[in-house]
Amino acid sequence: SQQGEEDPQALSIQEGENATMNCSYKTSINNLQWYRQNSGRGLVHLILIRSNEREKHSGRLRVTLDTSKKSSSLLITASRAADTASYFCAGEEYGNKLVFGAGTILRVKS
Amino acid sequence: SQTIHQWPATLVQPVGSPLSLECTVEGTSNPNLYWYRQAAGRGLQLLFYSVGIGQISSEVPQNLSASRPQDRQFILSSKKLLLSDSGFYLCAFTPREETQYFGPGTRLLVL
């Protein structure tokens, strides 16, 4: 079963703009993680936010977590063409099991 | 440093043939290991996970099985492939921390 549901499913922006992706999940989680996947490649871990955290930053990435609404958002500031990829949220359940959403396809046009 | 290897990168197999995909991890001991499948344009579905040698948990009923003969080796198998087994298979591990690290994946096409 899928834990996270991302929206939008696809996002197209101009280079330099900010990109915001949202994720909702269904059950209790230990943490929520965001991953990036370039076409046909493996996943790369971007950032992890624990259930007792509300906001976290890493470079141009900003992640928020609202456990009361069971939702998270990923903001990429000052986007670049190289940010073009699919982005997935994943909630970590018991036993380090990750349950992934369907992902957001981000296209950054130069 | 910790690394994860998967092979082959691409595989084309006829329906009814067997399957064996291998994943190995270096630079860590006693990791949790995972097999995921990703259908085209979709998120990842957890198939199996293992917390130790010989310990396999299956998440969804299917035509596949997994084995962990050694601490850092995880194998995904099938005795007879179905068309619906086509997809992108990803192996991952956690070195007793929260972050999962993914291999490069194997693209399987069953014809």
Coordinates of C-alpha atoms in Angstrom, one line a residue:
Chain A
S1 CA 0.0 0.0 0.0
Q2 CA 1.1 3.5 -0.6
Q3 CA 1.8 5.7 2.4
G4 CA 2.4 9.1 0.8
E5 CA 0.5 10.9 -1.8
E6 CA 2.3 13.6 -3.5
D7 CA 0.9 16.6 -5.3
P8 CA 1.2 17.9 -7.8
Q9 CA 1.9 14.8 -9.9
A10 CA 3.9 17.0 -12.3
L11 CA 5.4 20.5 -12.0
S12 CA 7.0 22.6 -14.7
I13 CA 8.8 25.8 -13.7
Q14 CA 11.4 28.2 -15.0
E15 CA 15.0 28.1 -13.8
G16 CA 15.4 30.4 -10.8
E17 CA 11.8 29.9 -9.5
N18 CA 11.0 28.0 -6.4
A19 CA 9.4 24.5 -6.5
T20 CA 7.0 23.3 -3.8
M21 CA 5.9 19.7 -3.6
N22 CA 3.5 18.3 -1.0
C23 CA 3.0 14.9 0.5
S24 CA 0.3 13.4 2.7
Y25 CA 0.5 10.2 4.6
K26 CA -1.9 7.9 6.3
T27 CA -0.4 6.1 9.3
S28 CA 2.0 7.0 12.2
I29 CA 5.6 7.4 11.1
N30 CA 9.0 7.6 12.9
N31 CA 10.2 10.1 10.3
L32 CA 9.5 11.3 6.8
Q33 CA 12.1 11.2 4.1
W34 CA 12.4 12.8 0.6
Y35 CA 14.2 11.2 -2.2
R36 CA 15.1 12.2 -5.7
Q37 CA 15.3 10.0 -8.8
N38 CA 16.7 10.9 -12.1
S39 CA 15.2 9.1 -15.0
G40 CA 15.9 5.4 -15.0
R41 CA 18.3 5.6 -12.0
G42 CA 18.4 4.7 -8.3
L43 CA 17.0 6.9 -5.6
V44 CA 19.2 9.5 -3.8
H45 CA 18.3 10.5 -0.3
L46 CA 17.7 14.2 0.1
I47 CA 16.6 15.0 3.6
L48 CA 15.0 13.3 6.6
I49 CA 12.7 15.0 9.1
R50 CA 11.8 13.3 12.4
S51 CA 8.3 13.2 13.7
N52 CA 9.2 15.6 16.5
E53 CA 10.6 18.2 14.1
R54 CA 8.6 20.8 12.2
E55 CA 11.1 22.2 9.8
K56 CA 14.5 21.3 8.4
H57 CA 16.9 22.9 5.9
S58 CA 19.6 21.5 3.8
G59 CA 21.2 23.9 1.2
R60 CA 18.4 24.9 -1.2
L61 CA 16.0 22.4 0.4
R62 CA 13.4 23.2 3.0
V63 CA 11.2 20.5 4.4
T64 CA 8.2 21.0 6.8
L65 CA 6.3 18.3 8.7
D66 CA 2.8 18.7 10.2
T67 CA 2.0 15.5 12.1
S68 CA -1.5 16.8 13.0
K69 CA -2.3 17.0 9.3
K70 CA -0.1 14.1 8.4
S71 CA 1.5 16.2 5.7
S72 CA 4.9 17.4 4.6
S73 CA 6.2 19.8 2.0
L74 CA 9.5 20.0 0.1
L75 CA 10.6 23.4 -1.2
I76 CA 13.5 23.8 -3.6
T77 CA 14.6 27.4 -3.9
A78 CA 16.3 29.0 -6.9
S79 CA 15.7 25.9 -9.0
R80 CA 18.2 24.8 -11.6
A81 CA 17.8 22.7 -14.8
A82 CA 19.8 20.0 -13.0
D83 CA 17.0 19.7 -10.4
T84 CA 14.8 18.1 -13.1
A85 CA 13.9 14.7 -11.7
S86 CA 11.2 12.8 -9.8
Y87 CA 10.8 13.5 -6.1
F88 CA 9.3 11.0 -3.7
C89 CA 8.3 11.3 -0.1
A90 CA 8.5 8.2 2.1
G91 CA 7.2 7.6 5.6
E92 CA 9.3 5.3 7.8
E93 CA 7.3 2.8 9.7
Y94 CA 8.4 0.2 12.2
G95 CA 11.5 -1.8 11.2
N96 CA 13.0 0.9 9.0
K97 CA 10.3 0.1 6.4
L98 CA 9.7 3.0 4.0
V99 CA 6.4 3.4 2.3
F100 CA 6.6 5.6 -0.8
G101 CA 4.2 7.9 -2.5
A102 CA 3.8 8.0 -6.3
G103 CA 6.1 11.0 -6.7
T104 CA 6.2 14.4 -8.3
I105 CA 7.8 14.9 -11.7
L106 CA 9.7 18.2 -11.6
R107 CA 10.8 19.8 -14.8
V108 CA 13.0 23.0 -14.6
K109 CA 13.2 24.8 -17.9
S110 CA 16.3 26.9 -18.7
Chain B
S1 CA 32.7 3.9 2.7
Q2 CA 29.4 2.2 2.3
T3 CA 28.4 1.1 -1.2
I4 CA 25.7 -1.0 -2.7
H5 CA 25.9 -3.0 -5.9
Q6 CA 23.1 -4.5 -8.0
W7 CA 23.3 -6.5 -11.2
P8 CA 22.5 -6.9 -13.9
A9 CA 21.5 -3.3 -14.9
T10 CA 19.1 -4.6 -17.5
L11 CA 17.5 -8.0 -18.1
V12 CA 15.2 -9.3 -20.8
Q13 CA 13.6 -12.6 -20.0
P14 CA 10.9 -14.8 -21.5
V15 CA 7.8 -15.6 -19.7
G16 CA 8.2 -18.8 -17.6
S17 CA 12.0 -18.4 -17.2
P18 CA 13.7 -18.2 -13.8
L19 CA 15.1 -15.0 -12.3
S20 CA 17.9 -14.2 -10.0
L21 CA 18.9 -10.6 -9.1
E22 CA 21.7 -10.0 -6.7
C23 CA 22.5 -7.2 -4.4
T24 CA 25.6 -6.8 -2.3
V25 CA 26.6 -4.2 0.3
E26 CA 30.1 -3.1 1.3
G27 CA 31.4 -1.1 4.2
T28 CA 28.8 -2.0 6.8
S29 CA 27.8 -4.9 9.0
N30 CA 24.4 -6.4 9.7
P31 CA 22.4 -3.9 7.6
N32 CA 18.7 -4.1 7.1
L33 CA 18.2 -5.0 3.4
Y34 CA 15.2 -4.2 1.1
W35 CA 13.9 -5.1 -2.3
Y36 CA 11.5 -2.6 -4.0
R37 CA 9.7 -2.7 -7.3
Q38 CA 8.9 0.4 -9.3
A39 CA 6.3 0.3 -12.1
A40 CA 6.7 2.8 -14.9
G41 CA 5.9 6.3 -13.7
R42 CA 5.0 5.1 -10.2
G43 CA 6.3 5.1 -6.7
L44 CA 8.2 2.3 -5.1
Q45 CA 6.5 -0.8 -3.6
L46 CA 8.3 -2.6 -0.8
L47 CA 8.6 -6.3 -1.7
F48 CA 10.9 -7.9 0.9
Y49 CA 13.0 -6.8 3.8
S50 CA 15.5 -8.6 6.0
V51 CA 17.0 -7.7 9.4
G52 CA 19.5 -10.6 9.4
I53 CA 20.8 -13.7 7.6
G54 CA 18.0 -16.0 6.7
Q55 CA 15.4 -13.6 8.0
I56 CA 13.0 -12.5 5.2
S57 CA 9.7 -10.7 5.6
S58 CA 7.4 -10.5 2.6
E59 CA 5.2 -7.4 2.2
V60 CA 3.0 -8.4 -0.7
P61 CA 2.0 -11.8 -2.1
Q62 CA 3.6 -12.4 -5.4
N63 CA 5.5 -14.6 -7.8
L64 CA 8.9 -13.6 -6.2
S65 CA 11.0 -14.8 -3.3
A66 CA 14.0 -13.4 -1.6
S67 CA 17.0 -14.9 0.3
R68 CA 19.8 -13.6 2.4
P69 CA 22.6 -16.3 2.3
Q70 CA 25.2 -13.9 3.7
D71 CA 25.1 -10.8 5.9
R72 CA 25.6 -8.4 3.0
Q73 CA 24.0 -10.3 0.1
F74 CA 20.4 -10.1 -0.8
I75 CA 18.9 -12.1 -3.7
L76 CA 15.6 -11.7 -5.5
S77 CA 14.3 -14.8 -7.3
S78 CA 11.5 -16.3 -9.2
K79 CA 11.0 -19.9 -10.5
K80 CA 8.7 -18.8 -13.4
L81 CA 8.5 -15.2 -14.5
L82 CA 5.1 -13.6 -15.4
L83 CA 4.6 -10.6 -17.7
S84 CA 3.5 -8.6 -14.7
D85 CA 6.9 -9.1 -13.1
S86 CA 8.3 -6.5 -15.5
G87 CA 9.6 -3.4 -13.7
F88 CA 12.5 -1.6 -12.2
Y89 CA 13.8 -3.4 -9.1
L90 CA 15.8 -1.6 -6.5
C91 CA 17.8 -2.9 -3.6
A92 CA 18.4 -0.7 -0.5
F93 CA 20.1 -0.9 2.8
T94 CA 20.1 0.9 6.1
P95 CA 23.3 0.7 8.2
R96 CA 21.3 0.7 11.4
E97 CA 20.5 4.3 10.8
E98 CA 17.3 5.8 9.4
T99 CA 18.4 6.7 5.9
Q100 CA 18.0 4.1 3.2
Y101 CA 20.7 4.0 0.5
F102 CA 19.6 2.6 -2.9
G103 CA 21.4 0.7 -5.5
P104 CA 21.3 1.6 -9.2
G105 CA 18.5 -0.7 -10.0
T106 CA 17.8 -3.5 -12.4
R107 CA 15.3 -3.0 -15.3
L108 CA 13.5 -6.2 -16.0
L109 CA 11.5 -6.8 -19.1
V110 CA 9.5 -10.0 -19.3
L111 CA 8.4 -10.9 -22.9

